[in-house]
Coordinates of C-alpha atoms and ligand atoms in Angstrom, one line a residue:
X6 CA 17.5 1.3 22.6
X7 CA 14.5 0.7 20.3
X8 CA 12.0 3.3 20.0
X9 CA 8.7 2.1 20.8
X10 CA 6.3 2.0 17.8
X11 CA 2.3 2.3 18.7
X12 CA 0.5 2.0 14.9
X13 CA -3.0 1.9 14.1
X14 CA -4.3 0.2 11.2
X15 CA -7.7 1.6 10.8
X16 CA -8.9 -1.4 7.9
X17 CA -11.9 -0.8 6.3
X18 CA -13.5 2.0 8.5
X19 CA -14.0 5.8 8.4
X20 CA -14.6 7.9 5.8
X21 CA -12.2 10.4 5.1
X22 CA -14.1 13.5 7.3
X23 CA -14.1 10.6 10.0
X24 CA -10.5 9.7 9.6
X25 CA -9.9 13.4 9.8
X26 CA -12.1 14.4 13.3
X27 CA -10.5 11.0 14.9
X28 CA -6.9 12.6 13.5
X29 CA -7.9 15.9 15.2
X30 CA -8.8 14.7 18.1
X31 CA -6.1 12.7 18.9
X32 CA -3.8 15.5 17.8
X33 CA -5.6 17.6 20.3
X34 CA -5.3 14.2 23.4
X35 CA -1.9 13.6 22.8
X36 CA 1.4 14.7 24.9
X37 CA 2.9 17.1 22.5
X38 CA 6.1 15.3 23.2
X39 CA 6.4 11.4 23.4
X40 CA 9.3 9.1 22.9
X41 CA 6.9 6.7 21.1
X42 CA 6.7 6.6 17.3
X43 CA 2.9 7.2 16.3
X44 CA 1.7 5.7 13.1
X45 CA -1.8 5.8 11.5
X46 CA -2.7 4.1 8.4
X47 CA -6.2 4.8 7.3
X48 CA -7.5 3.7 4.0
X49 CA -6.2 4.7 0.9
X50 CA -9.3 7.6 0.4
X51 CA -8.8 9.0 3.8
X52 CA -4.9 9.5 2.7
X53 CA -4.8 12.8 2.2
X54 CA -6.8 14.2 4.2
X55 CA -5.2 12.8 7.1
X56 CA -1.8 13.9 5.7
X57 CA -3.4 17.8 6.5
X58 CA -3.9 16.6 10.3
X59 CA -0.7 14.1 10.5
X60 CA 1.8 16.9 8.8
X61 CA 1.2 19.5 11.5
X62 CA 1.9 16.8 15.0
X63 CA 4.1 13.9 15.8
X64 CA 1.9 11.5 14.0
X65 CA 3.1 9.6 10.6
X66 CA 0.8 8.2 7.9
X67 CA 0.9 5.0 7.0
X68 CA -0.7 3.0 4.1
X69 CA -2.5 -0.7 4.5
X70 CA -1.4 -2.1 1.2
X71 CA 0.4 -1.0 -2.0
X72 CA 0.9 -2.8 -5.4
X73 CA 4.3 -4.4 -6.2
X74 CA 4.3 -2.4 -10.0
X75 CA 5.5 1.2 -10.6
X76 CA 2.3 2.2 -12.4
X77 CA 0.4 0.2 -15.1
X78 CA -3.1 -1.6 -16.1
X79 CA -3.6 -2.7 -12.9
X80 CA -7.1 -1.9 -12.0
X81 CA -8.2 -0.7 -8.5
X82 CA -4.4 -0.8 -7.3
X83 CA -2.2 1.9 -5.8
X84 CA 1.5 2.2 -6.0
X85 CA 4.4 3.0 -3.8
X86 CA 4.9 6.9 -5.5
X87 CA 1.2 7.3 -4.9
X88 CA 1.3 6.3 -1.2
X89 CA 4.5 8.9 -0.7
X90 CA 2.3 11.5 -2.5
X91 CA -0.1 11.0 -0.5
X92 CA 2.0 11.6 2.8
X93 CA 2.6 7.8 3.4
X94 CA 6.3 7.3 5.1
X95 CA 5.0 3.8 6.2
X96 CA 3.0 0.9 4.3
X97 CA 1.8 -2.4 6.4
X98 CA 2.5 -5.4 4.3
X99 CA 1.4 -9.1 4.4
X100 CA -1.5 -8.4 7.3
X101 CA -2.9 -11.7 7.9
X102 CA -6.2 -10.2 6.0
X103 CA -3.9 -9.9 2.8
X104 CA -2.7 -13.1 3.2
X105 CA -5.7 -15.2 4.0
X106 CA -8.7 -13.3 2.5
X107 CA -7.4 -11.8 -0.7
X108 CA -4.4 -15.2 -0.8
X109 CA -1.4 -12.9 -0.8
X110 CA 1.6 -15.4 -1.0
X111 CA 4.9 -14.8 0.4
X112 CA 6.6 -14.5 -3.2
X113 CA 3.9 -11.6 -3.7
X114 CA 4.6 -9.7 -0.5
X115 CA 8.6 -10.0 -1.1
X116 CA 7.7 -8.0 -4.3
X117 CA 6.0 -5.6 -2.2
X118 CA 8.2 -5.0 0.2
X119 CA 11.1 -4.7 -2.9
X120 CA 8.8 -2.0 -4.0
X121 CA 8.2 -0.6 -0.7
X122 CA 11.7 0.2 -0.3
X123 CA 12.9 1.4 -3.6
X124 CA 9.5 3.8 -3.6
X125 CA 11.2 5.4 0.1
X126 CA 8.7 3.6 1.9
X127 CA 9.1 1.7 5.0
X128 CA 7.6 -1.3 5.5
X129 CA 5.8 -3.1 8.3
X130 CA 5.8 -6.6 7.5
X131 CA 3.2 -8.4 9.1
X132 CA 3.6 -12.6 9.9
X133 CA 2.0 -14.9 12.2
X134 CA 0.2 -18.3 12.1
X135 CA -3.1 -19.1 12.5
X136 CA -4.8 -21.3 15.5
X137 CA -4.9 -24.8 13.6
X138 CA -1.0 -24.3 12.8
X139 CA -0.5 -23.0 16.4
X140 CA -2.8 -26.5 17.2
X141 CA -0.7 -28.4 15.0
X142 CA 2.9 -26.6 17.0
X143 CA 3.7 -25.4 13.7
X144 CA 4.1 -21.4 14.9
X145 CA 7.7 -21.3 14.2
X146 CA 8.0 -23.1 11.5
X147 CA 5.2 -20.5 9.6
X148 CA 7.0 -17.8 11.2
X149 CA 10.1 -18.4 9.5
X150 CA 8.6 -19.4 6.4
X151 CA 6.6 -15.9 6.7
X152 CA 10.0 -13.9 7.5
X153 CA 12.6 -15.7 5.2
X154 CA 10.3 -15.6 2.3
X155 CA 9.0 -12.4 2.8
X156 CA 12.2 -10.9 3.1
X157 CA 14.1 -13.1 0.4
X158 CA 17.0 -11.5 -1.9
X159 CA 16.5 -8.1 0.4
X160 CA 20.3 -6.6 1.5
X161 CA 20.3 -5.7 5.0
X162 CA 21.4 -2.1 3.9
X163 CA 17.7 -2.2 2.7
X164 CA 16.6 -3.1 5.7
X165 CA 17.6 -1.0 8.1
X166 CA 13.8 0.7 8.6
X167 CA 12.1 -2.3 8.6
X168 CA 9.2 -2.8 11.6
X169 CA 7.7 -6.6 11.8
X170 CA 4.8 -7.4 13.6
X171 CA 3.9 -10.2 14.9
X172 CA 0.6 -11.0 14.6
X173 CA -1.3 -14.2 15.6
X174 CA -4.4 -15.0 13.5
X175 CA -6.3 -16.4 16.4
X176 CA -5.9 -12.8 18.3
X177 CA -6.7 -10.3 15.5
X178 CA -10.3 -8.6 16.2
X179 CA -11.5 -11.7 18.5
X180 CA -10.6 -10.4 21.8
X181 CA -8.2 -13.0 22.7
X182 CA -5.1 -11.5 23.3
X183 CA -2.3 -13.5 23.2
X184 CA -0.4 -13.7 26.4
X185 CA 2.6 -11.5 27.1
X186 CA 4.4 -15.0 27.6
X187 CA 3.1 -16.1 24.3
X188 CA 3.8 -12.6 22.0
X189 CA 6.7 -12.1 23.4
X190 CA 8.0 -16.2 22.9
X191 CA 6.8 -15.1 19.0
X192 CA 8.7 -11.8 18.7
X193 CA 11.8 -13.7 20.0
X194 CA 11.7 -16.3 17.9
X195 CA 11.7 -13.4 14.8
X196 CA 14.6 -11.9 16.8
X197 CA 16.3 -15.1 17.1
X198 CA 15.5 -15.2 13.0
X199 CA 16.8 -12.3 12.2
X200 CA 20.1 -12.9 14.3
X201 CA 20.7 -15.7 11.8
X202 CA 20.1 -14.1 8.5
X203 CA 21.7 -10.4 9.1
X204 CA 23.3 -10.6 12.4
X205 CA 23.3 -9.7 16.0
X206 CA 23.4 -6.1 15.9
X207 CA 20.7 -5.8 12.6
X208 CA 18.7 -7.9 14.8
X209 CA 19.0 -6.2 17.6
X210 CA 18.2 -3.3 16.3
X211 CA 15.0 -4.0 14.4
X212 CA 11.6 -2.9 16.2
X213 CA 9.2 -5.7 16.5
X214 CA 5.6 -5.0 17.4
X215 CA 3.1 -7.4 18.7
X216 CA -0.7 -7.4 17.3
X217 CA -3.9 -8.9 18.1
X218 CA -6.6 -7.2 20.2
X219 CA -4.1 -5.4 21.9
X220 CA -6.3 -2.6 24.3
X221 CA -5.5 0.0 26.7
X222 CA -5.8 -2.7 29.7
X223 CA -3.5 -4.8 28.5
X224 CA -0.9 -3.0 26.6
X225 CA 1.3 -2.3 29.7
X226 CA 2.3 -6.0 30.3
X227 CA 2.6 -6.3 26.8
X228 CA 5.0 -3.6 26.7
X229 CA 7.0 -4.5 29.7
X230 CA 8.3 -7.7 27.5
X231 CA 11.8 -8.0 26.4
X232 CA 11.2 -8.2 23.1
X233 CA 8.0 -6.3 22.3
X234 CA 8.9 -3.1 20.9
X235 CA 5.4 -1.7 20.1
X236 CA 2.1 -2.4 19.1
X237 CA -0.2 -2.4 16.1
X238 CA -3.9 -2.1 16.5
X239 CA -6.7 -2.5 14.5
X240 CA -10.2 -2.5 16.6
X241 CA -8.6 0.0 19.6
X242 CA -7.3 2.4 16.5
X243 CA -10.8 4.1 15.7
X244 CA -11.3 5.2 19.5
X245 CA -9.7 8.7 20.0
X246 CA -9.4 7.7 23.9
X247 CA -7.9 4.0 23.5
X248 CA -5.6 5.1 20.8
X249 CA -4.6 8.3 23.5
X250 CA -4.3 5.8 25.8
X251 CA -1.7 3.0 23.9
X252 CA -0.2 6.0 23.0
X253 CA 0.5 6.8 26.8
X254 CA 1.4 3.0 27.8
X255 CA 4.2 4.4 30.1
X256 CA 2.7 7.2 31.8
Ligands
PGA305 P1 -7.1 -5.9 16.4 O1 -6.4 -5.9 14.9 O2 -6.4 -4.9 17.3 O3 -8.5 -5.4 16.1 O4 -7.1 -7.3 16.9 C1 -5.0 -5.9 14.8 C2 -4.6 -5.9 13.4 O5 -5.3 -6.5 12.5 O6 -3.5 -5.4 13.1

């Protein structure tokens, strides 16, 4: 069985004393034993700090972004080693924000994930296409261009904690969730991807997490889908009682 997965990418929001009271708070809310994998990935200045919090419950720190170089003269970056001394097990890469507002290409993100991985890292590799290609019924062709570049010259031993999410444009921060029908057709299709490229059993295996306004009202029927394995949430991330709540889905 695969281990359900609730993450919360907190984006550009909170400070690190803010990252740290929402941190305590939630410590404080949650069941002190859960089957589901909790995962918070504040900013990169709230890192430690939340490490203090995240080291002492069930709750593992994730990073939004990393840089594909060991170290070097790359200004305003931050590398894999600095993530894991920060606390960081988990980094999100290729979130549709990367991609689209700061034009990270798939050749880019593969480097990132390389990185990722050889840094001890384990990556959460975001895809999904946005509502003109949905328009156009070009979903699964993006999809797999996303995955199979993304993922390119990658053994599956180095895969083996790999989390995708699947993550339409159209649904991230606007409210319009996709439907269970629809996120779960899209994590399938990645399933179905996967199968092909590493294998029945990698594939099924591998935790894939729908994202896009998911909320405490609607995660259930999310959840209940075949191929949904978890959730990652941005806007319901920064509320101490919604993120409680996702965390409790199936209570
Ligand atoms: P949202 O963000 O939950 O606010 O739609 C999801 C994401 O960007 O991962």
């Amino acid at each position: 069985m695969r281990k359900p997965i609730i993450a919360g990418n907190h984006k550009m929001n909170l400070t690190w004393q803010e990252t740290q009271d929402l941190l305590l708070c939630l410590k404080e809310k949650m069941p002190k034993q859960t089957d589901v994998e909790v995962i918070v990935c504040p900013p990169f200045t709230s890192l430690s700090a939340a490490s203090m919090v995240t080291r002492e419950c069930c709750i593992a720190l994730g990073a939004q972004n990393m840089h594909q170089a060991e170290k070097g003269a790359f200004t305003g970056e931050i590398s894999a080693q600095m993530l894991k001394a920060s606390g960081c097990d988990w980094v999100i890469l290729g979130h549709s924000e990367r991609r689209h507002i700061f034009n990270e290409a798939n050749t880019e993100i593969n480097a990132k994930l390389k990185a990722a991985i050889k840094g001890g890292l384990k990556p959460i590799l975001c895809v999904g296409e946005t509502l003109a290609e949905r328009q156009k019924g070009q979903t699964n062709a993006i999809l797999q261009s996303q995955l199979e570049e993304g993922l390119a010259g990658i053994a599956e031993s180095d895969l083996q904690q790999l989390v995708i999410a699947y993550e339409p444009v159209w649904a991230i921060g606007t409210g319009q969730t996709a439907t269970p029908q629809n996120a779960n057709a899209g994590c399938q299709f990645i399933r179905s991807l996967l199968t092909t490229c590493y294998g029945a059993s990698f594939a099924e295996g591998t935790r894939i997490l729908y994202g896009g306004s998911v909320k405490p009202h609607n995660i259930q029927a999310l959840m209940s889908c075949s191929d949904i394995d978890g959730a990652l949430v941005g806007g319901a991330s920064l509320k101490c009682a919604d993120f409680n709540a996702l965390i409790r889905f199936n209570e």
